[in-house]
Tab-separated table of N, CA, C and O in Angstrom:
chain	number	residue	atom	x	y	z
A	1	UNK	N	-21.448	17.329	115.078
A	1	UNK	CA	-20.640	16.142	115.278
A	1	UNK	C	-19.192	16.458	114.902
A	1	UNK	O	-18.934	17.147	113.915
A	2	UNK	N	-18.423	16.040	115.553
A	2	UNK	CA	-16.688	16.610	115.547
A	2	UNK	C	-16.314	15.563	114.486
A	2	UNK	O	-16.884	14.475	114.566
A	3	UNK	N	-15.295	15.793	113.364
A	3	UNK	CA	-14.875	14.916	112.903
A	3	UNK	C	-13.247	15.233	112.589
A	3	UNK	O	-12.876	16.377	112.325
A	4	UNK	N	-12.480	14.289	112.639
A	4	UNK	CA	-11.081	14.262	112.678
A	4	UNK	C	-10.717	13.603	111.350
A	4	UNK	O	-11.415	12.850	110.670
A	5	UNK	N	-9.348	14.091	111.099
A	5	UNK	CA	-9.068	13.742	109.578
A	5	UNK	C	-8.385	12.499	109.871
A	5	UNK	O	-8.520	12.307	111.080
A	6	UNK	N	-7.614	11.420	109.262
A	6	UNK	CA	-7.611	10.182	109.377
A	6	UNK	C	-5.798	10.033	110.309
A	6	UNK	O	-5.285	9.124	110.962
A	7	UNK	N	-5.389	11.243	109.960
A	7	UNK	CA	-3.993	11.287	110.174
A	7	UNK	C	-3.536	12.030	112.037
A	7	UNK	O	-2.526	11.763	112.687
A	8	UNK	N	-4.466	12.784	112.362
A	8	UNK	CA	-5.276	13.196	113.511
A	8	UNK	C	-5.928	12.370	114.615
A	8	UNK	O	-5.967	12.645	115.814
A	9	UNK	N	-6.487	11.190	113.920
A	9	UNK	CA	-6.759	10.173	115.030
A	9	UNK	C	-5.686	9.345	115.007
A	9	UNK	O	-5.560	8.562	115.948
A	10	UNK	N	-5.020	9.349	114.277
A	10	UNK	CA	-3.664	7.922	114.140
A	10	UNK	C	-2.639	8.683	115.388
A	10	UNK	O	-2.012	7.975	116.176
A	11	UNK	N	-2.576	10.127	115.434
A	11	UNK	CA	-1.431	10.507	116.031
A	11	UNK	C	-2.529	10.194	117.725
A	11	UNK	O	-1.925	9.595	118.615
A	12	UNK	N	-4.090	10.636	118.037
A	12	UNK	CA	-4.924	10.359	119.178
A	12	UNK	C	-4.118	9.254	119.577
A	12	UNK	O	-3.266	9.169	120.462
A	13	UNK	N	-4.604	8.317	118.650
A	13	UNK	CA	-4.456	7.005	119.596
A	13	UNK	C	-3.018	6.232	119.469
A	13	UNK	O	-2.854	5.209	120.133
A	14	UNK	N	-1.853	6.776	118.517
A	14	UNK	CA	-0.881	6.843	119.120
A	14	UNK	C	-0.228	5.799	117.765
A	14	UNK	O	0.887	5.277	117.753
A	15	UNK	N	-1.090	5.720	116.892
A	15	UNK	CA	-0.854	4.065	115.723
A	15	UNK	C	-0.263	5.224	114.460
A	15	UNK	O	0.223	6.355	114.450
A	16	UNK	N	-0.625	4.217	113.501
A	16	UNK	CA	-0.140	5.031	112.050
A	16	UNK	C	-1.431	5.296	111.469
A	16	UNK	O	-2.419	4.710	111.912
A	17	UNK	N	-1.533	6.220	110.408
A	17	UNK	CA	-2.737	6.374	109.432
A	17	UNK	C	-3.313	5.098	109.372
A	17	UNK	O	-4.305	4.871	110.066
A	18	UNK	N	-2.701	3.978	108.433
A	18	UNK	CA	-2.703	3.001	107.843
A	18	UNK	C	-3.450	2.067	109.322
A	18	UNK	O	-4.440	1.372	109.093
A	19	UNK	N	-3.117	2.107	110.176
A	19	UNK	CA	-3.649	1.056	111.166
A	19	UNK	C	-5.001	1.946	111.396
A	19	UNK	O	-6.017	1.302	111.660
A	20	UNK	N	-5.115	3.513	111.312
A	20	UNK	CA	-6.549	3.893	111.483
A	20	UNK	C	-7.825	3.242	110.491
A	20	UNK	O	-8.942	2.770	110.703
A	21	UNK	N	-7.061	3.484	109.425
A	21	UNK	CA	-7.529	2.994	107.775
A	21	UNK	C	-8.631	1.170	108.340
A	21	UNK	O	-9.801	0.795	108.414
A	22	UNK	N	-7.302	0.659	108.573
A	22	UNK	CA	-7.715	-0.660	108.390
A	22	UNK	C	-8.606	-0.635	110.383
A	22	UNK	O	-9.452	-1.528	110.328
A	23	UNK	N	-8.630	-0.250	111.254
A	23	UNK	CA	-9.812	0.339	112.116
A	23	UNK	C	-11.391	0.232	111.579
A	23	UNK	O	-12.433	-0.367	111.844
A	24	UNK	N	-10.770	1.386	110.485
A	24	UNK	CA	-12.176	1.764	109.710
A	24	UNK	C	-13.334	0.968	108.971
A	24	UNK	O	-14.560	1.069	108.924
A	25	UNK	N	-11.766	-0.407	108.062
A	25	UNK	CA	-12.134	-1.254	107.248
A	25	UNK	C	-12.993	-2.598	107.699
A	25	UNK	O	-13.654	-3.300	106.935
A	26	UNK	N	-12.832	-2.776	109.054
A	26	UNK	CA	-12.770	-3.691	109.781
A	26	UNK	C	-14.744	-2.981	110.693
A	26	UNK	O	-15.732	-3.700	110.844
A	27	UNK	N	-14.669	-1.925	110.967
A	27	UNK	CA	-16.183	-1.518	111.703
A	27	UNK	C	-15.935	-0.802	113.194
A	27	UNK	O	-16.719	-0.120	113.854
A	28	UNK	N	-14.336	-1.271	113.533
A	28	UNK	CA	-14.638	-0.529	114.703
A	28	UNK	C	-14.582	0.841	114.969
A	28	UNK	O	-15.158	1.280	115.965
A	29	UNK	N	-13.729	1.859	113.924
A	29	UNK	CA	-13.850	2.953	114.064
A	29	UNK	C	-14.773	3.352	112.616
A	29	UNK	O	-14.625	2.951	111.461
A	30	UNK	N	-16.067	4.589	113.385
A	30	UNK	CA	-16.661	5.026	112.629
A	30	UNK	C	-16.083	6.154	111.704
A	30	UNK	O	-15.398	7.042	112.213
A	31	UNK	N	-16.452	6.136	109.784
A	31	UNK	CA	-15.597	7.344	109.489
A	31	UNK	C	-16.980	7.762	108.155
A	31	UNK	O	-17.968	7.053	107.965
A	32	UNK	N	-16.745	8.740	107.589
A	32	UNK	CA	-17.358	9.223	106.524
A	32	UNK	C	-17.053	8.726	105.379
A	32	UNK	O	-15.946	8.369	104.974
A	33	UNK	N	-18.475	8.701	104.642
A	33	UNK	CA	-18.317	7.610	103.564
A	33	UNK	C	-18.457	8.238	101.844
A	33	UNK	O	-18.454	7.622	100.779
A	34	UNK	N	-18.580	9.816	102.167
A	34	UNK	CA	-18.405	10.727	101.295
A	34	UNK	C	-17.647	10.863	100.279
A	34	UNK	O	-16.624	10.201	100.104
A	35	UNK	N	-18.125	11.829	99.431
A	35	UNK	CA	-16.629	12.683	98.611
A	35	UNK	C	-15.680	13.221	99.489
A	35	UNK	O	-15.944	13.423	100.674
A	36	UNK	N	-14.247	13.542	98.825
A	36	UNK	CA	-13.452	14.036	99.794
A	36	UNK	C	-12.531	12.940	100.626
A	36	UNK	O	-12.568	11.713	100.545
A	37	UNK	N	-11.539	13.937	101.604
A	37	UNK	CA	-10.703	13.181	102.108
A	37	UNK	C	-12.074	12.439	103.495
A	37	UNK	O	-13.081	12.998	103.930
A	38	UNK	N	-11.551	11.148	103.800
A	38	UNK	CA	-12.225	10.094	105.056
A	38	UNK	C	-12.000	11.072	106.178
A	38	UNK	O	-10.974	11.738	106.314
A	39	UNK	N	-13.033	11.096	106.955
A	39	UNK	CA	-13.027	11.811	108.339
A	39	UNK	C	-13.568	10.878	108.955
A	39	UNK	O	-14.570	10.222	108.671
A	40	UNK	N	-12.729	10.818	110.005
A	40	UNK	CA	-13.259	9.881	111.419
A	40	UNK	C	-14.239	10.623	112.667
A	40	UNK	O	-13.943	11.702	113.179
A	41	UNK	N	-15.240	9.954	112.968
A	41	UNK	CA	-16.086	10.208	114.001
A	41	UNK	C	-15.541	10.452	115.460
A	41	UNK	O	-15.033	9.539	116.110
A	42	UNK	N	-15.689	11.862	115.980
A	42	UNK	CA	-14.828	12.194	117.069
A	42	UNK	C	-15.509	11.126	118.227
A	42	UNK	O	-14.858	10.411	118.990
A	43	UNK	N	-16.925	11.214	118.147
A	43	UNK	CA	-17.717	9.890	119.217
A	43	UNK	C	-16.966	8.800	118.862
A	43	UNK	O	-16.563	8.281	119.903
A	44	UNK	N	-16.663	8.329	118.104
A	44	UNK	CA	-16.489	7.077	117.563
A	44	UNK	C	-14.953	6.410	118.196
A	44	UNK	O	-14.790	5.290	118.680
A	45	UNK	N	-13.905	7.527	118.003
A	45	UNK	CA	-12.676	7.507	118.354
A	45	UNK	C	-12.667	7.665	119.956
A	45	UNK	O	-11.994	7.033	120.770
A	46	UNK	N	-13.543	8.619	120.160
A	46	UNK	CA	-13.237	8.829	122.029
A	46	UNK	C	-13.502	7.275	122.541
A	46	UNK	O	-12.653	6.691	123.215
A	47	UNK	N	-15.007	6.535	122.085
A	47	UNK	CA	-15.067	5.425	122.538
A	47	UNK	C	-13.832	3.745	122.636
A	47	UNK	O	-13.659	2.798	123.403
A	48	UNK	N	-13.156	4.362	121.067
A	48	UNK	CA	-12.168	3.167	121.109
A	48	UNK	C	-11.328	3.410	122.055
A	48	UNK	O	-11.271	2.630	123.006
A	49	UNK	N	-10.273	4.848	121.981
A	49	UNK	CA	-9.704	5.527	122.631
A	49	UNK	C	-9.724	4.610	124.050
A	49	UNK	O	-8.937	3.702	124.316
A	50	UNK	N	-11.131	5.223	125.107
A	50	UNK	CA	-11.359	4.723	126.056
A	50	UNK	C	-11.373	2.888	126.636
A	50	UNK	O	-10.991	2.378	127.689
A	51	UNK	N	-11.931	2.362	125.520
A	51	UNK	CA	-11.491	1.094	125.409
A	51	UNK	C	-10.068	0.312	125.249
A	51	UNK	O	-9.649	-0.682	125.843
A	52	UNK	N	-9.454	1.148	124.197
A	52	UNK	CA	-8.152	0.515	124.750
A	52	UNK	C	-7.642	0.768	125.780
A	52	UNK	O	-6.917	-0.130	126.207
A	53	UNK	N	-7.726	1.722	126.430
A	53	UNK	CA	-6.975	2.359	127.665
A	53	UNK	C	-6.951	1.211	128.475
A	53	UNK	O	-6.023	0.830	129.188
A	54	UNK	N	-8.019	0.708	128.309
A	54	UNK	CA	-8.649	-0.468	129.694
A	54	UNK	C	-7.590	-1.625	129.574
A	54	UNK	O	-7.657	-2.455	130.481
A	55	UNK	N	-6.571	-1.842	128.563
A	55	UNK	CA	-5.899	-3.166	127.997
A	55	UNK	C	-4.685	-3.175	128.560
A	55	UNK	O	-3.998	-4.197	128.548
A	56	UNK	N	-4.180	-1.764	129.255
A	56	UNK	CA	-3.188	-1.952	130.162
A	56	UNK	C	-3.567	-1.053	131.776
A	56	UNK	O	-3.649	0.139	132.074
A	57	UNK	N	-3.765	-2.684	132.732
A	57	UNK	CA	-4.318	-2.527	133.735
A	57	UNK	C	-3.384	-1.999	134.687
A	57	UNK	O	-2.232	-2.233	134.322
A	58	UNK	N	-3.465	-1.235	136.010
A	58	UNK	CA	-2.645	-0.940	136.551
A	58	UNK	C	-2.404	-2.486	137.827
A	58	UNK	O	-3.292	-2.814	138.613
A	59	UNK	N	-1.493	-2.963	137.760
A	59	UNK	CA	-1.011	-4.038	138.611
A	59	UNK	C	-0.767	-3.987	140.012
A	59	UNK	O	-0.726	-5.013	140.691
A	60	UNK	N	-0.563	-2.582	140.590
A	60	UNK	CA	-0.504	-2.926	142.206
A	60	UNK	C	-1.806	-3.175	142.992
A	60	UNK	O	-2.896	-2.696	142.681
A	61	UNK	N	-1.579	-3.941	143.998
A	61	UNK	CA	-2.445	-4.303	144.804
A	61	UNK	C	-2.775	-3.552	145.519
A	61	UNK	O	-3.646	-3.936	146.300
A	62	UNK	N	-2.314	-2.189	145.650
A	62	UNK	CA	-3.211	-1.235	146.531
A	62	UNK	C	-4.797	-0.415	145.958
A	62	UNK	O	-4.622	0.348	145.008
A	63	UNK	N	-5.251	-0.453	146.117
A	63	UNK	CA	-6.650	0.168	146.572
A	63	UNK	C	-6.599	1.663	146.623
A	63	UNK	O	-6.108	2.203	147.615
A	64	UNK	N	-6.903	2.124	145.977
A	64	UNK	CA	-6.943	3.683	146.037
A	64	UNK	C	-8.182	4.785	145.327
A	64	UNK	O	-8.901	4.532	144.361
A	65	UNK	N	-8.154	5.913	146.060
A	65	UNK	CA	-9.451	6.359	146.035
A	65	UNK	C	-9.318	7.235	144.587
A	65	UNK	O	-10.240	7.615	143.865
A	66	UNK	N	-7.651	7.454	144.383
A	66	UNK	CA	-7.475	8.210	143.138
A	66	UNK	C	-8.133	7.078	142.027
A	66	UNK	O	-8.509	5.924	142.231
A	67	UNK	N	-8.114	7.922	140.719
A	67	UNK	CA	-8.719	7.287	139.870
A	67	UNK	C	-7.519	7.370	138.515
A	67	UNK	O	-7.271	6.591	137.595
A	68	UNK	N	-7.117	8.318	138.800
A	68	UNK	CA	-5.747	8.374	137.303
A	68	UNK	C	-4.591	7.955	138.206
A	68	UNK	O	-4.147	8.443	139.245
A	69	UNK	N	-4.066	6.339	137.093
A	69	UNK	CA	-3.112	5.466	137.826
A	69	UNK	C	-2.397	5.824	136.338
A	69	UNK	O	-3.090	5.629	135.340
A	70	UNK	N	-0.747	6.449	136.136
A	70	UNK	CA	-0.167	6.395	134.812
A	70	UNK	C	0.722	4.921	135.361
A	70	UNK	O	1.453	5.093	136.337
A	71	UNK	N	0.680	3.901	134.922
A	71	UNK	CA	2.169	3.184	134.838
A	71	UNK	C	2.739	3.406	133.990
A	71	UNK	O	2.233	4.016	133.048
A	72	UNK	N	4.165	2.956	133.980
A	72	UNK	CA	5.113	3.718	133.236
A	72	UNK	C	6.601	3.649	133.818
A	72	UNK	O	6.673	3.873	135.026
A	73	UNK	N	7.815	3.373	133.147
A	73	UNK	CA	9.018	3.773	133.148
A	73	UNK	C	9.515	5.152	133.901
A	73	UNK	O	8.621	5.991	133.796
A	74	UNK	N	10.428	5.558	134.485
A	74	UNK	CA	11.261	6.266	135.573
A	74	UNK	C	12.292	6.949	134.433
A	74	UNK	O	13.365	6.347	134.399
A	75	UNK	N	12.221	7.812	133.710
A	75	UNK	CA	12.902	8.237	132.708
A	75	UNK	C	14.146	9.127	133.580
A	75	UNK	O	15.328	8.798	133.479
A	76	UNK	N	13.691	10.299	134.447
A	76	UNK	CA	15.184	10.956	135.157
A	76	UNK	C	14.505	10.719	136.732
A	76	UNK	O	13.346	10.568	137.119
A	77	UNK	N	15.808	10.767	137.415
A	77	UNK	CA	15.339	11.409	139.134
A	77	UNK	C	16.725	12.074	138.893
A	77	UNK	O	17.769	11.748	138.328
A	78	UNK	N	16.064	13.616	139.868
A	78	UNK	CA	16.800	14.513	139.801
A	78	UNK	C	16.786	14.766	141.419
A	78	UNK	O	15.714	14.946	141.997
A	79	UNK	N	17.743	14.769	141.953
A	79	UNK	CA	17.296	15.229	143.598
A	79	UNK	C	18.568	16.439	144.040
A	79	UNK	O	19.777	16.435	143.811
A	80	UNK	N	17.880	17.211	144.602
A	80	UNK	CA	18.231	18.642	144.735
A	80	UNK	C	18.078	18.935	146.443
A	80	UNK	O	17.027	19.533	146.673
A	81	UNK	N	18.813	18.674	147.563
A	81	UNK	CA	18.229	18.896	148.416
A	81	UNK	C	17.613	18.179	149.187
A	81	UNK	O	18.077	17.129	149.631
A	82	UNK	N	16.101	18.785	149.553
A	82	UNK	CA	15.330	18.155	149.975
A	82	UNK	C	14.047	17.546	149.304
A	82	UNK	O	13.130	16.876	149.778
A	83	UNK	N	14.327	18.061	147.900
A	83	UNK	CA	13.273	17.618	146.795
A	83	UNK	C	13.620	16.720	145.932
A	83	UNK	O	14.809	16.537	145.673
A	84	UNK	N	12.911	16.211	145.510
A	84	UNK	CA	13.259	15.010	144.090
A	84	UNK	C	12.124	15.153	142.648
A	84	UNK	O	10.920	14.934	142.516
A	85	UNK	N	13.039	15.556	141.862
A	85	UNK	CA	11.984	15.947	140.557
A	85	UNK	C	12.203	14.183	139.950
A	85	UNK	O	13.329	13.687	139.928
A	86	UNK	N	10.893	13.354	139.466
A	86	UNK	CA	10.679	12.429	139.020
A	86	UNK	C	10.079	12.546	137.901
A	86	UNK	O	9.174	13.379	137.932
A	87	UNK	N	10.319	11.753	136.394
A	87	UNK	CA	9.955	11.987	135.120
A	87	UNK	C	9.849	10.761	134.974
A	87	UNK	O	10.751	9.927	134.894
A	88	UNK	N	8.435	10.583	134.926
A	88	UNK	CA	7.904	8.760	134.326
A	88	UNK	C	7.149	9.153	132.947
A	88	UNK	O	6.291	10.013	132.743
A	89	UNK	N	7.850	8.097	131.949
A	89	UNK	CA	7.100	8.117	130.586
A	89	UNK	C	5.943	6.898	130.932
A	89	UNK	O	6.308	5.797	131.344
A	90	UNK	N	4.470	7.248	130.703
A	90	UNK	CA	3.483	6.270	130.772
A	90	UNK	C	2.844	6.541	129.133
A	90	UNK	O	2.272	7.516	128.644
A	91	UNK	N	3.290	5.010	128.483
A	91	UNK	CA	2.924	5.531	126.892
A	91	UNK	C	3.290	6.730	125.930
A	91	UNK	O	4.448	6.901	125.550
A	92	UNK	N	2.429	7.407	125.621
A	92	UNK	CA	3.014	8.701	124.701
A	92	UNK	C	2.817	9.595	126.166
A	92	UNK	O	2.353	10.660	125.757
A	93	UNK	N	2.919	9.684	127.462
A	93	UNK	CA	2.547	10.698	128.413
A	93	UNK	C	3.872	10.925	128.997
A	93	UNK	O	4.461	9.866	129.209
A	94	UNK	N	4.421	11.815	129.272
A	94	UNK	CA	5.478	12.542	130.432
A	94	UNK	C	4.507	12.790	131.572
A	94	UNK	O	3.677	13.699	131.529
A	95	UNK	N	4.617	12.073	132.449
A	95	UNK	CA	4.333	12.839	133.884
A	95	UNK	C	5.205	13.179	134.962
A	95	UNK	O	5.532	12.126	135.509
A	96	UNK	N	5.963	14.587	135.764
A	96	UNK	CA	6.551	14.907	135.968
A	96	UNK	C	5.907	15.211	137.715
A	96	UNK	O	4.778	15.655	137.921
A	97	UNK	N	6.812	14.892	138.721
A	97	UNK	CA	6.479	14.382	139.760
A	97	UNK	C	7.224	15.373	140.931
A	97	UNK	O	8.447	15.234	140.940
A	98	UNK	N	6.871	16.014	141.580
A	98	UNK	CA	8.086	16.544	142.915
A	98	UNK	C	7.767	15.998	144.241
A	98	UNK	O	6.746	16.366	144.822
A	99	UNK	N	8.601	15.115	144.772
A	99	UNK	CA	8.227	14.542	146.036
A	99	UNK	C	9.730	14.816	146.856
A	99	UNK	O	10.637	15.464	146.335
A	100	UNK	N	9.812	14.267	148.094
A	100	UNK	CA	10.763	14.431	148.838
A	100	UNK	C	11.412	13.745	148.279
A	100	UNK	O	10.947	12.946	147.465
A	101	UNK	N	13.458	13.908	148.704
A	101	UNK	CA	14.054	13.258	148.758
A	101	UNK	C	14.252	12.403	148.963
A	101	UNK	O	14.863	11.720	148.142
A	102	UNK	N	13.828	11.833	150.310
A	102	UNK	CA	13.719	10.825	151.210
A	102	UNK	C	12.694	9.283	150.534
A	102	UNK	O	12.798	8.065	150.393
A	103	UNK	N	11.921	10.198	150.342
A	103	UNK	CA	11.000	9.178	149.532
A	103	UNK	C	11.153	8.972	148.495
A	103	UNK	O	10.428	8.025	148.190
A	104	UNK	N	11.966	9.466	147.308
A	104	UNK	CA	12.918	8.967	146.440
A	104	UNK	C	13.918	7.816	147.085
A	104	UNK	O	13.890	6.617	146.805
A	105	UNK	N	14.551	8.283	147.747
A	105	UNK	CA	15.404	6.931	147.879
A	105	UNK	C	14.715	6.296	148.537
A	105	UNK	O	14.522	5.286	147.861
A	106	UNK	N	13.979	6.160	149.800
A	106	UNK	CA	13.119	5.357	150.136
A	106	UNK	C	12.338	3.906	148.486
A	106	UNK	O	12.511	2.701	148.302
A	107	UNK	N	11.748	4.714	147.925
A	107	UNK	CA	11.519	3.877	147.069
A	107	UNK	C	12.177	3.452	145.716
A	107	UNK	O	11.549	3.092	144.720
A	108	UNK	N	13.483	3.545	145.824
A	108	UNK	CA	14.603	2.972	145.284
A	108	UNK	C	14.615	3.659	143.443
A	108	UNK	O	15.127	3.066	142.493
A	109	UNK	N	13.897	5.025	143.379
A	109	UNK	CA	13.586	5.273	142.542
A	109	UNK	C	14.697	5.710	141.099
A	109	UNK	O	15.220	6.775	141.424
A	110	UNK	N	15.131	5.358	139.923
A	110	UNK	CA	16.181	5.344	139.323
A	110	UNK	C	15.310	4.888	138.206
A	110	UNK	O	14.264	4.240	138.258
A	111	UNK	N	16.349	5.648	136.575
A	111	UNK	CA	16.585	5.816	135.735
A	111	UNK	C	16.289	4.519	135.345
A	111	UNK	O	17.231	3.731	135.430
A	112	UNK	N	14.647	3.847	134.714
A	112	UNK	CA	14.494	2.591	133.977
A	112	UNK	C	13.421	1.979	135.425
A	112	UNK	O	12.316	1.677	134.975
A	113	UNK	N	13.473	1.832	136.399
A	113	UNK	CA	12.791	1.914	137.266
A	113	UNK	C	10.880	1.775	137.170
A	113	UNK	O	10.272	2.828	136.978
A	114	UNK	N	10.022	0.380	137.322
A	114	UNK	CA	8.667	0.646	136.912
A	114	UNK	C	8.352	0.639	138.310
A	114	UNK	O	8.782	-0.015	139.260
A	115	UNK	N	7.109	1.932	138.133
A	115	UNK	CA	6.379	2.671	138.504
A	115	UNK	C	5.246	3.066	138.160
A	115	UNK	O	5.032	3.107	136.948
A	116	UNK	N	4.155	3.484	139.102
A	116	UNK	CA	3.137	4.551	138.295
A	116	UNK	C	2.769	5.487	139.217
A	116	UNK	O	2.987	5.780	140.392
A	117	UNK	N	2.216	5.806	138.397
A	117	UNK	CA	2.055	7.800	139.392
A	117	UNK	C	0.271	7.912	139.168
A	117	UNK	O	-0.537	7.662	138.273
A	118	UNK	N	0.256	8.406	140.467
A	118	UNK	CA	-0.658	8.370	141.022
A	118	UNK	C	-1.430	10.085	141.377
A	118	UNK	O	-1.208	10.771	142.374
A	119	UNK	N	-2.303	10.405	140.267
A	119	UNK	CA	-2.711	11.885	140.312
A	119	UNK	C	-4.406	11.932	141.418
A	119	UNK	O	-5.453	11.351	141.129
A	120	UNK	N	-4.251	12.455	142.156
A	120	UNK	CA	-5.532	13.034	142.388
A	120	UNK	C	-5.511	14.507	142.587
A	120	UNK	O	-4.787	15.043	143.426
A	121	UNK	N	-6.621	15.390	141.506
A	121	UNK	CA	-6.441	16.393	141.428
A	121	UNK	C	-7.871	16.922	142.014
A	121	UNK	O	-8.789	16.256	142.493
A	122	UNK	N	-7.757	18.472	141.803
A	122	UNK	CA	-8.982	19.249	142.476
A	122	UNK	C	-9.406	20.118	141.385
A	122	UNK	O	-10.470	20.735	141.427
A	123	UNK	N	-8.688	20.169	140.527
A	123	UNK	CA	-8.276	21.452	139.767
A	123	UNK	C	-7.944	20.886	138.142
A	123	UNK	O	-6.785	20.507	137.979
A	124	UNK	N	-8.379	20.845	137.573
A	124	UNK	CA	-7.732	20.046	136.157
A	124	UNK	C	-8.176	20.756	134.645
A	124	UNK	O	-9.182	20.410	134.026
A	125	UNK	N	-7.324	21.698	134.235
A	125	UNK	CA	-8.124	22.513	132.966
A	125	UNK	C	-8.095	21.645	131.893
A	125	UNK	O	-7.389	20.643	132.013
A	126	UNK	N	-8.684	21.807	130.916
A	126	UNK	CA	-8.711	21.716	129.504
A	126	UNK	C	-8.717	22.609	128.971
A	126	UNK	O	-9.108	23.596	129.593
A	127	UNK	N	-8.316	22.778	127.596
A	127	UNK	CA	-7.871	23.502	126.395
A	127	UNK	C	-8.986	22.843	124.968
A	127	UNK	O	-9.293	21.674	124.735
A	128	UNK	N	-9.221	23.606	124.521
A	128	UNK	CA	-9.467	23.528	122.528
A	128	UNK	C	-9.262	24.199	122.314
A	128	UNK	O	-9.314	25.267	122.924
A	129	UNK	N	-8.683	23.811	120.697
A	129	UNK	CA	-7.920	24.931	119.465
A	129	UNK	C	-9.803	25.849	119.432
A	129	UNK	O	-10.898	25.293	119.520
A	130	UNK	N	-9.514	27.258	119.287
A	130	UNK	CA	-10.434	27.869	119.018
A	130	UNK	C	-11.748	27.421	118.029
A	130	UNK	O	-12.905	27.750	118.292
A	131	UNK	N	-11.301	26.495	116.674
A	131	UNK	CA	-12.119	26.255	115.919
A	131	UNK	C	-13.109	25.202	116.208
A	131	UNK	O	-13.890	25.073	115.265
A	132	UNK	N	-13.344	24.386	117.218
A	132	UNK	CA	-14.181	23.620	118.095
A	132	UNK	C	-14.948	24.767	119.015
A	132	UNK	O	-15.367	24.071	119.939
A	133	UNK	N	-15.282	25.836	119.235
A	133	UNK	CA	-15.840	26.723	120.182
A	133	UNK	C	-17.603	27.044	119.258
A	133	UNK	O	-18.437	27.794	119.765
């Protein structure tokens, strides 16, 4: 069973220690009830994790077969040409975008600008620090 130290899930889900703490105090996040410093339940956290996610819905009315919708703020457009590099902050996420020019200005895209970006991938790695192996 994976367990995370209390300061580790606060940075996960994006809060302070202290709001993990009182998580804990409260039942919804599971933690260890041991000697030693409190460790939080990696099951326990993925599930809240996933649950909050659900609390900010994506709002357009289109229909789509992708499944990762980031909304989010328009932090730079950079257009070079015939390309346009797009940088939307969605929460603690940078997602970084290259589409045409055209379709940059087409969709009136600028600095403060809401948006969301729309990933469908084929290909998607993951990483762990060695000591999870």
């Amino acid at each position: 069973m994976t367990q995370l130290r209390v300061s580790d899930a606060a940075a996960l889900l994006g809060v302070s220690d202290d709001t993990v703490r009182r998580l804990i105090e409260r039942g919804e996040l599971a933690a260890s009830d041991g000697d030693g410093p409190q460790l939080v339940d990696g099951a326990s956290l993925a599930a809240l994790a996933v649950e909050r996610a659900k609390a900010a819905p994506d709002r357009s009315p289109v229909v789509s077969s992708a499944r990762n919708h980031f909304v989010g703020v328009v932090t730079r457009v950079q257009i070079d040409g015939v390309m346009a590099q797009i940088d939307l902050q969605a929460g603690p996420h940078r997602v970084v975008s290259l589409i045409s020019a055209e379709a940059a200005r087409e969709l009136g895209l600028e600095a403060g600008s809401l948006a969301t970006a729309v990933v469908k991938a084929t290909n998607v790695g993951v990483e762990v620090m060695g000591a999870n192996r």
